[in-house]
Amino acid sequence: MPAGADVSASGRLPRWLRRPVPRSNSNHETSGLLRELKLETVCENAKCPNRMECYSQQTATFMVLGNTCTRPCGFCAVHRGKPQLPETDEPARVAEAAARLGLKHVVITSVTRDDLPDGGAEHFYECIVAVREKTGATVEVLTPDFVQCKPSLKRVIDAVPNVFNHNMETVPRLYRRVRGPKSDYRWTLEMMRQVKRYNPSVATKSGLMLGLGEERGELLEALADLREYDVDFLTLGQYLQPGDKYLPVVRYISPEEFEEIGEIARSMGFKKVASGPFVRSSYHARDMAESV
């Protein structure tokens, strides 16, 4: 790839990755409501750089099935260990929070639950149904890969989410280093095909983090794979190391290069592309879903 900004020994972020903290009481209100209803968000657990902006706009990505993951991904700050059993009233609490925030588009994700026979698919189903019944909002799910219980995917699609999202995260060469030994690049693609087979009306979405050492050619090949498997929406953002024990950033990609790659992706046929340093899979998700 062309030069963006090499990672210097000082560890200082390039200028385009520095941003002001939004000044709004809404972020405190959103955070307070989530605490009141005892809900987790990926915003907090994954240390998303956009969380204050999203909270100030009264949006959040709900993270269900606890805050402890069973996978050791090399990029993710979510706690790993042995999770507790799913909370049966969580779908109702997610729906209540969505209603009180006045959300028109609700994003639901989860930790990976390899300890559950269905990987948490039934819980996703119940959350989608509860949110839709209480709010009438469109619903987007960002799920684990269900690689150990592949047939469970159908249960999620039975609830007919408006958008089904599963992130590719990186290119094949780096896949298991980034996503862990249980990950399967080909199954990530096949999931998207299966979603369309179960229900062609469900839009599919995926995303990649850039700056982990991928080359331009292999990145474009990965995007071509996503299009071959009929993925509708794409997000591309900068990987930021959440702590010392996680994979290092190899390179910071400039906003201009993100725009260039985004234009190439659009030319491949993705219906919507969000490409930029601060883009995350759920960032401005409603804007993308409006084309469904």
XYZ file of C-alpha atoms in Angstrom:
292
model
C 0.000 0.000 0.000
C 1.110 3.613 -0.442
C 2.636 5.279 2.581
C 0.221 6.707 5.114
C 1.983 7.237 8.409
C 4.504 4.820 9.841
C 4.133 3.940 13.491
C 6.816 5.933 15.273
C 8.635 4.965 18.449
C 6.889 7.808 20.259
C 3.546 6.085 19.774
C 1.879 9.416 18.972
C -1.216 9.287 16.821
C -1.192 11.148 13.509
C -3.117 14.414 13.468
C -6.156 12.947 11.698
C -6.761 10.517 14.564
C -7.080 13.259 17.186
C -10.577 14.544 17.783
C -12.365 16.730 20.355
C -14.658 15.204 22.972
C -18.317 16.122 22.232
C -19.827 18.521 24.759
C -23.336 17.301 25.449
C -25.380 16.062 28.376
C -26.815 13.380 26.092
C -23.744 11.177 26.457
C -24.248 11.148 30.251
C -27.961 10.458 29.799
C -27.298 7.532 27.480
C -24.613 6.106 29.733
C -26.905 6.500 32.759
C -29.793 4.700 31.074
C -27.558 1.786 30.122
C -26.357 1.490 33.717
C -29.935 1.688 35.012
C -31.052 -1.168 32.759
C -27.826 -3.127 33.389
C -26.940 -3.333 29.726
C -23.556 -3.744 28.090
C -22.396 -1.935 24.974
C -19.614 -2.817 22.595
C -18.841 0.905 22.706
C -17.469 0.597 26.249
C -16.175 -2.967 26.226
C -14.221 -2.639 22.981
C -13.030 0.912 23.831
C -14.514 2.317 20.634
C -13.107 5.778 19.818
C -16.574 6.956 18.734
C -18.438 6.117 21.922
C -18.715 9.681 23.249
C -19.956 10.952 19.893
C -22.531 8.174 19.636
C -23.691 8.619 23.235
C -24.073 12.348 22.657
C -26.456 11.458 19.809
C -28.300 8.964 22.050
C -27.133 5.932 20.121
C -25.322 2.818 21.244
C -24.624 -0.705 20.035
C -26.078 -3.119 22.557
C -23.851 -6.051 23.462
C -25.873 -9.019 24.682
C -24.923 -12.370 26.214
C -22.585 -10.799 28.767
C -19.226 -9.067 28.582
C -16.949 -12.120 28.655
C -15.856 -13.692 25.371
C -14.722 -17.250 24.692
C -12.358 -16.298 21.854
C -8.815 -14.860 22.148
C -8.883 -12.414 19.219
C -5.659 -10.463 18.928
C -7.311 -7.081 18.351
C -10.260 -6.945 20.740
C -10.326 -5.426 24.222
C -13.400 -7.362 25.384
C -12.642 -9.520 28.460
C -11.976 -13.208 27.828
C -12.866 -16.072 30.102
C -15.783 -18.270 31.167
C -19.093 -16.430 30.639
C -22.180 -16.631 32.796
C -25.477 -18.043 31.578
C -27.583 -15.756 29.352
C -30.029 -13.478 31.199
C -33.553 -14.344 30.091
C -34.865 -10.800 30.647
C -32.110 -9.147 28.613
C -34.123 -8.951 25.359
C -36.846 -6.999 27.186
C -34.262 -4.630 28.715
C -32.660 -3.995 25.324
C -36.090 -3.202 23.889
C -36.844 -0.869 26.798
C -33.581 1.013 26.316
C -34.195 1.332 22.580
C -37.677 2.698 23.235
C -36.538 5.207 25.849
C -33.724 6.427 23.600
C -36.187 6.804 20.743
C -34.015 4.756 18.415
C -35.146 4.246 14.833
C -32.350 1.792 14.069
C -31.071 -0.637 16.700
C -27.756 -2.491 16.468
C -27.314 -5.646 18.556
C -24.031 -7.512 18.865
C -22.546 -10.008 21.297
C -19.414 -11.634 22.540
C -18.629 -15.033 21.023
C -20.293 -17.785 23.059
C -18.676 -21.069 22.050
C -19.903 -22.454 25.381
C -23.547 -22.386 24.233
C -24.854 -25.186 21.979
C -26.395 -22.670 19.567
C -23.742 -19.983 19.993
C -26.406 -17.613 21.340
C -28.619 -17.686 18.224
C -31.872 -18.045 20.167
C -30.964 -15.049 22.305
C -30.380 -12.966 19.172
C -33.770 -14.102 17.867
C -35.511 -13.015 21.067
C -33.734 -9.646 21.101
C -34.720 -8.882 17.522
C -38.351 -9.786 18.163
C -38.520 -7.830 21.434
C -37.015 -4.664 19.942
C -39.226 -4.741 16.887
C -42.397 -5.328 18.903
C -41.665 -2.496 21.331
C -40.189 0.103 18.999
C -40.932 -0.713 15.370
C -37.302 0.189 14.680
C -35.181 -1.421 12.018
C -32.766 -3.936 13.531
C -29.186 -4.775 12.644
C -27.312 -7.680 14.177
C -23.547 -8.050 14.320
C -23.054 -11.698 15.213
C -20.231 -14.103 16.006
C -19.393 -16.686 13.340
C -21.340 -19.685 14.746
C -18.508 -21.780 13.315
C -19.097 -24.579 15.852
C -22.870 -24.604 15.326
C -23.389 -23.490 11.733
C -27.073 -24.488 11.459
C -27.866 -22.022 14.297
C -27.450 -19.158 11.856
C -30.913 -19.880 10.471
C -32.536 -19.118 13.839
C -31.148 -15.572 13.743
C -32.422 -15.070 10.196
C -35.848 -16.477 11.179
C -36.347 -13.217 13.105
C -35.692 -11.292 9.853
C -33.184 -8.644 10.933
C -33.045 -5.807 8.432
C -29.250 -6.062 8.301
C -27.037 -9.047 9.111
C -23.445 -8.050 9.829
C -20.409 -10.208 10.437
C -16.989 -8.639 10.139
C -14.281 -10.217 8.016
C -11.806 -8.018 9.982
C -8.703 -8.732 7.869
C -7.208 -10.498 4.864
C -6.721 -14.301 4.635
C -2.962 -14.200 5.326
C -3.526 -12.525 8.696
C -6.850 -14.141 9.503
C -6.034 -16.581 12.290
C -3.409 -14.318 13.812
C -6.017 -11.583 14.125
C -9.183 -13.585 14.784
C -7.818 -16.645 16.568
C -7.331 -20.350 15.726
C -11.046 -21.185 15.531
C -11.754 -18.628 12.824
C -12.399 -19.744 9.245
C -12.110 -17.255 6.380
C -14.159 -19.350 3.952
C -16.948 -19.867 6.467
C -17.086 -16.120 7.074
C -17.896 -15.758 3.375
C -20.243 -18.738 3.284
C -22.250 -17.258 6.169
C -23.177 -14.349 3.929
C -24.335 -16.681 1.173
C -26.381 -18.693 3.662
C -28.112 -15.556 4.953
C -29.290 -14.755 1.418
C -30.441 -18.342 0.922
C -32.466 -18.255 4.129
C -33.999 -14.857 3.347
C -32.979 -12.772 0.311
C -34.589 -9.654 1.827
C -31.979 -9.437 4.610
C -29.132 -7.082 3.691
C -25.631 -8.351 4.453
C -22.739 -6.291 5.738
C -19.093 -6.822 6.622
C -16.094 -4.763 7.637
C -12.320 -4.774 7.813
C -9.763 -3.039 10.006
C -6.816 -1.570 8.137
C -3.300 -1.051 9.422
C -2.575 -4.594 10.601
C 0.003 -5.255 7.880
C -2.257 -6.101 4.944
C -1.029 -5.324 1.423
C -3.150 -3.396 -1.088
C -3.501 -6.361 -3.467
C -4.679 -8.821 -0.828
C -7.083 -6.248 0.602
C -8.701 -5.792 -2.805
C -8.883 -9.571 -3.226
C -10.721 -9.835 0.102
C -13.180 -7.149 -1.005
C -13.696 -9.026 -4.268
C -14.461 -12.162 -2.233
C -17.136 -10.282 -0.289
C -18.756 -9.130 -3.512
C -18.594 -12.647 -4.944
C -20.650 -13.749 -1.937
C -23.131 -10.910 -2.533
C -22.344 -8.751 0.508
C -24.289 -5.475 0.260
C -22.593 -3.069 2.696
C -18.948 -2.530 3.623
C -17.137 -0.662 6.394
C -13.401 0.077 6.422
C -11.700 1.663 9.426
C -8.323 2.144 11.089
C -7.202 -0.483 13.597
C -6.198 1.110 16.900
C -4.335 -0.966 19.471
C -6.476 -1.082 22.639
C -3.578 -2.018 24.952
C -0.023 -3.331 25.129
C -1.010 -7.017 24.963
C -2.879 -6.656 21.693
C -1.654 -6.717 18.106
C 0.370 -3.617 17.235
C -0.604 -1.109 14.572
C 1.673 -1.567 11.567
C 0.585 1.564 9.727
C -1.841 4.474 9.991
C -3.821 4.973 6.787
C -4.541 8.557 5.781
C -8.083 9.832 5.194
C -7.200 10.340 1.523
C -6.192 6.704 1.139
C -9.348 5.562 2.923
C -11.378 7.588 0.441
C -9.462 6.072 -2.472
C -10.044 2.512 -1.241
C -13.698 3.351 -0.587
C -14.115 4.506 -4.191
C -12.571 1.272 -5.454
C -14.995 -0.705 -3.258
C -17.952 1.262 -4.621
C -16.836 0.459 -8.146
C -16.927 -3.240 -7.213
C -20.669 -3.007 -6.608
C -21.179 -2.615 -2.867
C -24.466 -0.772 -2.316
C -23.036 1.350 0.500
C -19.437 1.860 1.637
C -18.199 3.710 4.720
C -14.430 4.167 4.633
C -12.420 6.343 6.994
C -10.088 6.292 10.008
C -12.911 6.404 12.565
C -15.354 4.149 10.744
C -16.483 1.146 12.761
C -18.986 -1.566 11.868
C -21.828 0.169 13.717
C -20.767 3.782 13.181
C -23.620 5.719 11.560
C -25.273 2.346 10.917
C -28.704 3.898 10.454
C -27.480 5.972 7.502
C -26.270 2.831 5.748
C -29.378 0.794 6.592
C -31.705 3.390 5.124
C -30.876 2.053 1.684
C -32.345 -1.353 2.574
